[in-house]
Coordinates of C-alpha atoms in Angstrom, one line a residue:
M11 CA -44.1 -19.3 -39.6
T12 CA -43.6 -22.6 -37.7
T13 CA -46.4 -23.4 -35.2
S14 CA -44.4 -25.8 -33.0
I15 CA -43.8 -23.1 -30.3
L16 CA -46.7 -20.7 -30.5
T17 CA -49.5 -23.2 -29.9
R18 CA -52.5 -22.1 -27.9
H19 CA -54.3 -25.3 -27.1
T20 CA -51.6 -27.7 -25.8
V21 CA -49.4 -27.6 -22.7
S22 CA -45.7 -28.0 -23.6
T23 CA -43.5 -30.3 -21.6
T24 CA -40.4 -28.2 -22.6
Q25 CA -38.0 -27.7 -19.7
F26 CA -35.3 -25.0 -19.5
H27 CA -32.4 -25.0 -17.1
S28 CA -29.1 -23.4 -16.3
I29 CA -26.2 -24.1 -18.8
L30 CA -22.7 -24.1 -17.3
G31 CA -19.3 -24.3 -19.0
T32 CA -18.5 -27.6 -17.4
G33 CA -20.5 -29.8 -15.1
A34 CA -24.2 -30.4 -14.7
A35 CA -26.4 -27.6 -13.2
P36 CA -28.3 -28.4 -10.1
R37 CA -32.1 -28.4 -10.6
A38 CA -33.6 -28.4 -7.1
N39 CA -36.4 -26.0 -7.9
S40 CA -38.8 -25.6 -10.7
E41 CA -41.4 -23.1 -11.9
V42 CA -44.2 -23.3 -14.4
L43 CA -43.9 -20.9 -17.4
T44 CA -47.2 -19.2 -18.2
D45 CA -48.4 -17.8 -21.5
P46 CA -49.7 -14.3 -20.5
A47 CA -52.1 -14.3 -23.5
T48 CA -54.0 -17.4 -22.2
G49 CA -52.8 -17.9 -18.6
R50 CA -51.9 -21.5 -19.6
A51 CA -48.7 -23.3 -18.9
W52 CA -46.2 -23.8 -21.8
G53 CA -43.2 -25.2 -20.1
T54 CA -41.1 -25.2 -16.9
V55 CA -37.8 -23.7 -15.8
T56 CA -35.5 -25.4 -13.2
W57 CA -33.0 -23.6 -11.0
D58 CA -30.9 -23.8 -7.9
E59 CA -29.0 -21.0 -6.1
D60 CA -25.9 -23.2 -5.9
T61 CA -25.6 -23.0 -9.6
V62 CA -24.3 -19.4 -9.2
D63 CA -21.2 -20.6 -7.4
L64 CA -20.5 -23.2 -10.0
A65 CA -21.0 -20.7 -12.8
V66 CA -18.7 -18.1 -11.3
E67 CA -16.0 -20.8 -10.6
N68 CA -16.2 -21.8 -14.3
A69 CA -16.0 -18.1 -15.4
V70 CA -13.0 -17.4 -13.3
A71 CA -11.3 -20.5 -14.7
A72 CA -12.1 -19.4 -18.2
R73 CA -10.7 -15.9 -17.5
R74 CA -7.5 -17.4 -16.2
A75 CA -7.2 -19.8 -19.1
G76 CA -7.4 -16.9 -21.5
D77 CA -8.9 -18.9 -24.4
W78 CA -11.2 -15.9 -25.2
A79 CA -9.5 -12.8 -23.8
S80 CA -6.1 -13.7 -25.3
L81 CA -7.5 -13.9 -28.9
T82 CA -6.7 -11.0 -31.1
A83 CA -9.4 -8.4 -31.7
M84 CA -9.7 -9.6 -35.2
Q85 CA -10.3 -13.2 -34.1
R86 CA -13.0 -12.1 -31.6
A87 CA -14.6 -10.0 -34.3
D88 CA -14.9 -13.0 -36.6
V89 CA -16.7 -14.9 -33.8
L90 CA -19.1 -12.0 -33.2
D91 CA -19.9 -11.9 -36.9
R92 CA -20.8 -15.6 -36.9
I93 CA -23.1 -15.0 -33.9
G94 CA -24.9 -12.3 -35.9
L95 CA -25.3 -14.7 -38.8
G96 CA -26.6 -17.4 -36.5
I97 CA -29.2 -15.2 -35.1
A98 CA -30.4 -14.4 -38.6
E99 CA -31.0 -18.1 -39.1
H100 CA -33.1 -18.4 -36.0
V101 CA -35.3 -15.3 -36.0
D102 CA -38.6 -17.1 -36.0
E103 CA -37.7 -19.5 -33.2
I104 CA -36.4 -16.7 -30.9
A105 CA -39.2 -14.4 -31.7
Q106 CA -41.8 -17.0 -30.9
Y107 CA -40.2 -17.8 -27.6
E108 CA -40.2 -14.0 -26.7
T109 CA -43.8 -13.7 -27.6
L110 CA -44.8 -16.7 -25.5
A111 CA -42.9 -15.4 -22.5
N112 CA -44.0 -11.8 -22.4
G113 CA -46.9 -11.5 -24.8
K114 CA -45.3 -9.0 -27.1
P115 CA -46.9 -9.2 -30.6
I116 CA -45.0 -11.4 -33.0
A117 CA -44.4 -8.6 -35.5
A118 CA -42.5 -6.7 -32.9
T119 CA -40.5 -9.6 -31.6
R120 CA -39.5 -10.6 -35.1
A121 CA -38.3 -7.1 -35.9
E122 CA -36.3 -6.9 -32.6
V123 CA -34.6 -10.2 -33.1
A124 CA -33.8 -9.6 -36.7
V125 CA -32.2 -6.2 -36.0
S126 CA -30.2 -7.6 -33.0
A127 CA -27.7 -9.1 -35.5
R128 CA -26.5 -5.5 -36.1
W129 CA -25.3 -5.2 -32.5
W130 CA -22.9 -8.2 -33.2
Q131 CA -21.8 -6.7 -36.5
Y132 CA -21.1 -3.4 -34.8
G133 CA -19.2 -5.0 -32.0
A134 CA -17.1 -6.8 -34.6
A135 CA -16.5 -3.5 -36.5
L136 CA -15.3 -1.8 -33.3
L137 CA -12.8 -4.5 -32.7
R138 CA -11.5 -4.1 -36.2
T139 CA -11.1 -0.4 -36.1
L140 CA -10.5 0.8 -32.5
R141 CA -6.8 1.2 -31.6
D142 CA -4.9 2.0 -28.4
A143 CA -4.0 5.7 -28.0
R144 CA -0.4 6.8 -27.8
I145 CA 0.3 10.0 -25.9
Q146 CA 3.7 11.8 -26.2
M147 CA 4.5 13.0 -22.7
S148 CA 7.9 14.4 -23.5
A149 CA 10.8 14.0 -25.9
T150 CA 11.7 10.7 -24.3
K151 CA 8.6 9.6 -22.6
D152 CA 5.3 8.3 -24.0
A153 CA 2.2 6.4 -22.8
T154 CA 0.0 3.9 -24.4
V155 CA -3.7 3.9 -23.2
T156 CA -5.1 0.5 -23.6
H157 CA -8.5 -1.1 -22.7
E158 CA -8.6 -4.6 -21.1
P159 CA -11.5 -6.9 -20.1
L160 CA -12.9 -6.4 -16.6
G161 CA -13.0 -10.2 -16.0
V162 CA -16.1 -12.0 -14.8
V163 CA -19.3 -10.1 -15.9
A164 CA -22.9 -10.7 -14.8
L165 CA -25.7 -9.6 -17.0
V166 CA -29.2 -9.4 -15.5
T167 CA -31.9 -8.9 -18.2
P168 CA -35.6 -7.8 -17.9
F169 CA -38.8 -9.6 -18.7
N170 CA -39.8 -7.2 -21.5
G171 CA -36.8 -7.8 -23.6
A172 CA -34.8 -10.8 -22.4
F173 CA -33.3 -11.4 -25.9
S174 CA -33.0 -7.9 -27.4
L175 CA -31.8 -6.1 -24.3
G176 CA -29.7 -9.1 -23.5
V177 CA -27.9 -8.7 -26.8
W178 CA -27.3 -5.0 -26.0
K179 CA -25.2 -6.2 -23.0
L180 CA -23.8 -9.5 -24.3
A181 CA -22.3 -8.3 -27.6
P182 CA -20.0 -5.7 -26.0
A183 CA -19.3 -7.8 -23.0
L184 CA -17.9 -10.6 -25.2
A185 CA -16.3 -8.1 -27.6
A186 CA -14.3 -6.8 -24.7
G187 CA -13.0 -10.3 -23.9
N188 CA -14.9 -11.0 -20.6
S189 CA -16.2 -14.2 -19.2
V190 CA -20.0 -13.7 -19.0
I191 CA -22.8 -15.1 -16.9
I192 CA -26.2 -14.1 -18.0
K193 CA -29.4 -14.4 -15.9
P194 CA -32.5 -14.0 -17.9
P195 CA -35.9 -13.3 -16.2
I196 CA -37.5 -16.3 -14.7
N197 CA -40.5 -16.0 -17.0
S198 CA -38.3 -15.9 -20.2
P199 CA -35.6 -18.6 -20.1
A200 CA -35.9 -19.8 -23.7
S201 CA -34.6 -17.1 -26.0
T202 CA -31.4 -16.7 -24.1
T203 CA -30.9 -20.5 -24.2
V204 CA -31.1 -20.3 -28.0
L205 CA -28.6 -17.4 -28.0
L206 CA -26.1 -19.4 -26.0
R207 CA -26.4 -22.3 -28.4
I208 CA -25.8 -20.0 -31.3
A209 CA -22.8 -18.4 -29.6
R210 CA -21.1 -21.7 -28.8
D211 CA -21.6 -22.9 -32.3
A212 CA -20.0 -19.7 -33.5
G213 CA -16.9 -20.4 -31.4
I214 CA -17.4 -19.0 -27.9
P215 CA -15.4 -21.3 -25.6
D216 CA -17.0 -23.3 -22.7
G217 CA -17.0 -21.3 -19.5
V218 CA -16.9 -17.9 -21.3
L219 CA -20.6 -17.8 -21.6
Q220 CA -23.0 -19.4 -19.2
I221 CA -26.7 -19.1 -18.2
V222 CA -28.1 -19.3 -14.7
Q223 CA -31.8 -19.5 -14.5
G224 CA -34.0 -18.5 -11.6
G225 CA -35.6 -15.7 -9.8
T226 CA -34.7 -13.0 -7.3
E227 CA -32.8 -15.4 -5.0
V228 CA -30.5 -16.5 -7.9
G229 CA -30.0 -12.9 -9.1
Q230 CA -29.1 -11.7 -5.6
R231 CA -26.6 -14.4 -5.1
L232 CA -25.0 -13.6 -8.5
V233 CA -24.7 -9.9 -8.0
E234 CA -23.4 -10.3 -4.5
H235 CA -20.7 -12.9 -5.5
P236 CA -17.2 -11.5 -4.6
D237 CA -15.6 -12.9 -7.8
V238 CA -18.0 -11.1 -10.1
D239 CA -16.2 -8.0 -11.3
M240 CA -19.0 -6.2 -13.0
V241 CA -22.8 -6.3 -13.1
S242 CA -24.9 -4.9 -16.0
F243 CA -28.6 -4.7 -14.9
T244 CA -31.8 -3.7 -16.5
G245 CA -34.9 -3.5 -14.3
S246 CA -36.8 -1.3 -11.9
T247 CA -35.2 1.6 -10.1
G248 CA -35.8 0.0 -6.7
A249 CA -34.0 -3.2 -7.8
A250 CA -31.2 -1.2 -9.4
R251 CA -30.6 0.5 -6.1
R252 CA -30.3 -2.8 -4.3
V253 CA -28.0 -4.3 -6.9
G254 CA -25.9 -1.2 -7.0
A255 CA -25.5 -1.3 -3.2
A256 CA -24.3 -4.9 -3.4
V257 CA -21.8 -4.3 -6.2
S258 CA -20.4 -1.0 -4.8
G259 CA -19.8 -2.6 -1.5
R260 CA -16.9 -4.5 -3.1
L261 CA -16.0 -1.6 -5.4
G262 CA -17.2 -3.6 -8.4
H263 CA -18.2 -1.9 -11.7
F264 CA -22.0 -1.3 -12.1
V265 CA -24.2 -0.3 -15.0
A266 CA -27.9 0.0 -14.7
E267 CA -30.8 1.0 -17.0
A268 CA -33.7 1.5 -14.6
G269 CA -37.1 3.1 -14.7
G270 CA -38.5 5.9 -16.8
K271 CA -41.5 8.2 -17.0
S272 CA -40.8 10.0 -20.3
A273 CA -42.4 13.2 -21.4
H274 CA -43.6 13.4 -25.0
V275 CA -44.3 17.0 -25.8
V276 CA -46.5 18.4 -28.7
F277 CA -46.0 22.1 -29.4
E278 CA -48.7 24.2 -31.1
D279 CA -46.9 24.3 -34.4
A280 CA -46.5 20.5 -34.7
S281 CA -48.1 18.3 -37.3
V282 CA -50.9 16.8 -35.4
T283 CA -51.0 13.7 -37.6
D284 CA -47.3 13.0 -37.2
A285 CA -47.4 13.7 -33.5
V286 CA -50.4 11.4 -32.9
T287 CA -48.6 8.6 -34.9
A288 CA -45.5 9.0 -32.7
V289 CA -47.5 9.3 -29.4
V290 CA -49.4 6.1 -30.1
Q291 CA -46.3 4.2 -31.1
G292 CA -44.2 5.6 -28.2
G293 CA -46.9 4.9 -25.6
F294 CA -48.5 1.6 -26.7
S295 CA -45.7 -0.4 -28.3
A296 CA -45.2 -3.6 -26.4
T297 CA -48.4 -2.7 -24.6
G298 CA -46.6 0.1 -22.9
Q299 CA -44.2 -2.3 -21.2
T300 CA -41.0 -0.4 -22.2
C301 CA -38.7 1.7 -20.2
V302 CA -38.9 4.6 -22.7
A303 CA -42.7 4.6 -23.1
G304 CA -43.8 8.2 -23.7
S305 CA -46.5 7.9 -21.1
R306 CA -46.7 11.6 -20.1
V307 CA -48.1 13.4 -23.1
L308 CA -47.8 17.2 -22.9
V309 CA -50.0 19.1 -25.4
H310 CA -50.1 22.8 -26.0
S311 CA -53.5 24.1 -25.0
G312 CA -54.0 25.8 -28.4
I313 CA -54.2 22.4 -30.2
A314 CA -55.3 20.2 -27.3
G315 CA -58.8 19.7 -28.6
E316 CA -57.7 18.8 -32.2
F317 CA -54.9 16.6 -30.9
T318 CA -57.0 14.7 -28.4
A319 CA -59.7 13.9 -30.9
A320 CA -57.2 12.6 -33.4
L321 CA -55.5 10.6 -30.7
L322 CA -58.7 9.0 -29.5
E323 CA -59.7 8.1 -33.0
R324 CA -56.3 6.3 -33.5
V325 CA -56.4 4.5 -30.2
A326 CA -59.9 3.2 -31.0
R327 CA -58.4 1.4 -34.0
L328 CA -55.7 -0.4 -32.1
R329 CA -56.1 -4.2 -32.3
L330 CA -55.9 -6.0 -28.9
G331 CA -55.6 -9.8 -29.2
D332 CA -53.6 -12.9 -30.1
P333 CA -49.9 -11.9 -30.1
A334 CA -49.1 -14.7 -32.5
D335 CA -51.2 -12.8 -35.1
P336 CA -49.0 -10.5 -37.2
G337 CA -51.9 -8.0 -37.3
T338 CA -52.2 -7.6 -33.6
H339 CA -51.1 -4.2 -32.2
L340 CA -51.3 -4.8 -28.4
G341 CA -50.8 -8.1 -26.6
P342 CA -51.3 -8.9 -22.9
L343 CA -49.5 -7.6 -19.9
V344 CA -46.8 -9.9 -18.6
S345 CA -48.7 -11.1 -15.5
G346 CA -52.0 -10.8 -13.6
Q347 CA -50.2 -9.1 -10.8
Q348 CA -49.0 -6.4 -13.1
A349 CA -52.4 -5.9 -14.6
E350 CA -54.0 -5.5 -11.2
R351 CA -51.3 -3.0 -10.1
I352 CA -52.0 -0.8 -13.1
R353 CA -55.8 -1.0 -12.7
S354 CA -55.4 0.1 -9.1
L355 CA -53.3 3.1 -10.2
I356 CA -56.0 4.1 -12.8
D357 CA -58.7 3.9 -10.1
Q358 CA -56.6 6.1 -7.8
A359 CA -56.0 8.5 -10.6
Q360 CA -59.8 8.8 -11.2
A361 CA -60.2 9.4 -7.5
D362 CA -57.7 12.2 -7.8
G363 CA -59.7 13.8 -10.6
A364 CA -58.4 12.2 -13.8
E365 CA -60.9 11.8 -16.6
V366 CA -60.9 8.5 -18.5
L367 CA -61.0 9.4 -22.2
A368 CA -60.4 5.8 -23.5
G369 CA -60.0 2.4 -21.9
G370 CA -59.9 2.4 -18.2
S371 CA -59.5 -0.3 -15.5
D372 CA -62.3 -2.6 -16.7
V373 CA -61.1 -6.0 -18.0
P374 CA -61.6 -6.3 -21.8
E375 CA -63.5 -9.4 -23.0
L376 CA -61.6 -11.7 -25.4
P377 CA -62.7 -15.1 -26.8
A378 CA -61.2 -18.4 -25.7
P379 CA -58.4 -19.3 -25.2
F380 CA -57.5 -15.7 -24.5
D381 CA -60.1 -15.2 -21.8
G382 CA -57.6 -16.4 -19.3
G383 CA -54.9 -13.9 -20.2
Y384 CA -53.8 -10.7 -18.6
W385 CA -55.4 -8.1 -20.7
M386 CA -55.9 -4.3 -20.5
S387 CA -57.4 -1.9 -23.0
P388 CA -55.3 1.0 -24.3
T389 CA -56.1 3.8 -21.9
V390 CA -55.9 7.6 -22.2
L391 CA -56.4 9.8 -19.1
K392 CA -56.7 13.6 -18.9
V393 CA -55.1 15.0 -15.8
A394 CA -55.0 18.5 -14.4
S395 CA -51.5 18.3 -12.9
N396 CA -48.3 16.5 -13.4
S397 CA -48.1 16.0 -9.6
V398 CA -50.7 13.2 -9.4
D399 CA -49.2 9.8 -8.6
I400 CA -50.0 8.3 -12.0
C401 CA -47.7 10.9 -13.6
Q402 CA -44.9 10.3 -11.2
T403 CA -45.0 6.4 -11.2
E404 CA -43.6 4.2 -13.8
L405 CA -46.6 2.1 -14.9
F406 CA -45.2 -0.4 -17.5
G407 CA -48.6 -0.6 -19.2
P408 CA -50.8 0.9 -22.0
V409 CA -51.7 4.1 -20.2
L410 CA -51.1 7.7 -21.5
T411 CA -51.8 10.8 -19.4
L412 CA -52.6 14.0 -21.2
I413 CA -51.4 17.3 -19.6
E414 CA -52.0 20.7 -21.2
F415 CA -49.4 23.5 -21.1
D416 CA -49.3 27.1 -22.4
S417 CA -45.7 27.9 -23.0
E418 CA -42.3 26.4 -23.8
E419 CA -41.0 27.2 -20.3
E420 CA -44.0 25.4 -18.8
A421 CA -43.5 22.4 -21.0
I422 CA -39.8 22.0 -20.1
A423 CA -40.6 22.5 -16.4
I424 CA -43.2 19.7 -16.5
A425 CA -41.0 17.4 -18.5
N426 CA -38.2 17.8 -15.9
D427 CA -40.7 17.4 -13.0
S428 CA -39.9 13.7 -12.5
D429 CA -37.5 11.6 -10.5
F430 CA -36.7 9.8 -13.7
G431 CA -34.6 10.9 -16.7
L432 CA -34.4 8.1 -19.3
A433 CA -35.9 9.7 -22.4
A434 CA -38.1 12.5 -23.7
G435 CA -39.4 13.7 -27.1
C436 CA -41.0 16.8 -28.7
W437 CA -42.8 17.8 -31.8
T438 CA -42.3 21.2 -33.3
T439 CA -41.4 22.8 -36.7
D440 CA -39.3 25.4 -34.9
M441 CA -35.8 23.9 -35.0
S442 CA -34.4 26.5 -32.5
R443 CA -37.1 25.4 -30.0
A444 CA -36.3 21.8 -30.7
R445 CA -32.6 22.4 -30.0
R446 CA -33.4 24.3 -26.7
F447 CA -35.7 21.4 -25.7
G448 CA -32.9 18.9 -26.3
Q449 CA -30.5 20.9 -24.3
R450 CA -32.7 21.7 -21.3
V451 CA -34.6 18.5 -20.7
G452 CA -32.8 16.2 -18.2
A453 CA -32.8 12.8 -20.0
G454 CA -30.3 10.4 -21.3
T455 CA -31.9 10.4 -24.8
V456 CA -34.0 13.2 -26.3
W457 CA -35.9 12.7 -29.5
L458 CA -36.8 15.6 -31.7
N459 CA -39.6 15.1 -34.2
T460 CA -39.3 11.3 -33.8
Y461 CA -39.6 8.8 -30.9
R462 CA -38.1 5.5 -29.8
G463 CA -35.4 5.6 -32.4
M464 CA -32.5 3.5 -31.0
D465 CA -29.4 2.4 -32.7
W466 CA -26.4 0.2 -31.9
Q467 CA -24.1 3.2 -32.5
T468 CA -25.9 5.6 -30.2
P469 CA -25.3 5.5 -26.4
F470 CA -28.4 4.8 -24.3
G471 CA -28.9 5.3 -20.6
G472 CA -30.5 7.4 -18.0
V473 CA -29.9 10.3 -15.6
K474 CA -31.4 10.9 -12.1
Q475 CA -33.2 7.7 -11.0
S476 CA -33.2 6.1 -14.5
G477 CA -29.8 4.6 -14.2
I478 CA -26.0 4.8 -14.4
G479 CA -23.6 4.1 -17.2
R480 CA -24.4 3.6 -20.9
E481 CA -25.3 0.9 -23.3
N482 CA -24.6 0.9 -27.1
G483 CA -22.0 2.8 -29.0
I484 CA -18.3 3.0 -28.2
E485 CA -19.4 4.1 -24.7
G486 CA -21.3 0.8 -24.3
L487 CA -18.2 -1.2 -25.1
R488 CA -16.0 0.8 -22.8
E489 CA -18.3 0.0 -19.9
F490 CA -17.1 -3.6 -20.1
Q491 CA -13.4 -2.6 -20.1
Q492 CA -10.9 -1.1 -17.7
T493 CA -8.5 1.5 -18.9
K494 CA -4.8 1.1 -18.4
S495 CA -1.9 3.6 -19.0
I496 CA 1.4 2.0 -19.8
V497 CA 4.2 4.7 -19.5
Q498 CA 7.7 4.2 -20.9
D499 CA 10.7 6.5 -20.7
F500 CA 13.6 6.0 -23.1
A501 CA 16.0 8.3 -21.3
P502 CA 18.3 7.3 -18.4
A503 CA 16.6 7.3 -15.1
A504 CA 16.7 10.8 -13.5
D505 CA 18.0 11.0 -9.9
P506 CA 16.1 13.8 -8.0
F507 CA 18.1 13.2 -4.9
G508 CA 21.6 13.5 -6.5
L509 CA 22.7 10.2 -5.2
A510 CA 23.5 8.3 -8.4

């Protein structure tokens, strides 16, 4: 692995900025980029709200020029394939930037970046195989159902996966023929910058793909812009509501993947070893900073003692430390503010009667240079009821709450007792029960005897307060297209008024 990016003892002078199709991006404001593992600066990002107007103007011009949208599906597919190949050549660089930005362990970021090439290959495959539908309406009349690009699309990506979750959006958006403006999170400008460079080298025309850097002000101006036809957003439920209100006010198209509070259910007939493995992976991957984290762990009372003992033994062996070390399991939280928020929720849970079985709100001690980072120990709480705040609030941290249940009906009721509906999972050897669970739990994705398995072919998204629309699969491509029916009648025109 190269060490030019993941250095822990020097302050980088690297600067990131917006990249437009034509013209220089204004740089009136700047913000220091901080490594969450050390608290030290590693670069700066510059931004300006006026960049949004320039980017949209370029995107509109690119849409009208048609240099991308007018290509055949096969031609666009070739470009997408080249982007996938380009990513494969830059896995280490991109992964290191992601680790620097959000603290996710390098083993995880490498895997995420490497597999992201499959999204581009899948998009190319769809372009080569999907065809317009022809509907025979009568002996002389038929209709062609076609799918066209929406136009100018804005993609707003989250801090916990600026690159990988950005690819989920960008690959289908470009496959559909749109002009795209992507706004990465302010703390993670680098990996998207590399992606843009790869895309342009692969043949994406100027103006078809642009980056606007910045924080909330830039994002708000982008999603409110009247010439943006569609917004795809990943972030908190509160932010999704605000973005959705702005987009719907002009009848724009909106897709959002928002918060989650997923239930991970272990029935009495489950393999405890397999269930513990999945619960640890589902709850502590990325230090719990994932939307699908299985943070509510529901365990049948008949095996609660055995399961809890096995879980705590496994949690005690998790390695917390340098995210640049391939052997690290848990890195830091993304910011000091996030760490304090979660500690406060743990303290409140204890006041509400929760029992701390592992971890807790105390700050773990790490050696220099990591003593300045934003650390939190993997935490397991036992709670008496799903109604306490910590079971109803998305934490985005390494915290599991254990809740016991006595019956299938009770487990499903608890799983559904949430404002969120992004994902859920269960462990059982009874396949009929597994099927019932999958059908009755209100979530966009339900995993049966597995957890966190996601694929470029499988639609992903939430119900209730977890979002609207879908990413991935054919459904994910269609979100970036508008459907048109073209009807043709080969018979002479009928005269219903008898005037001809």
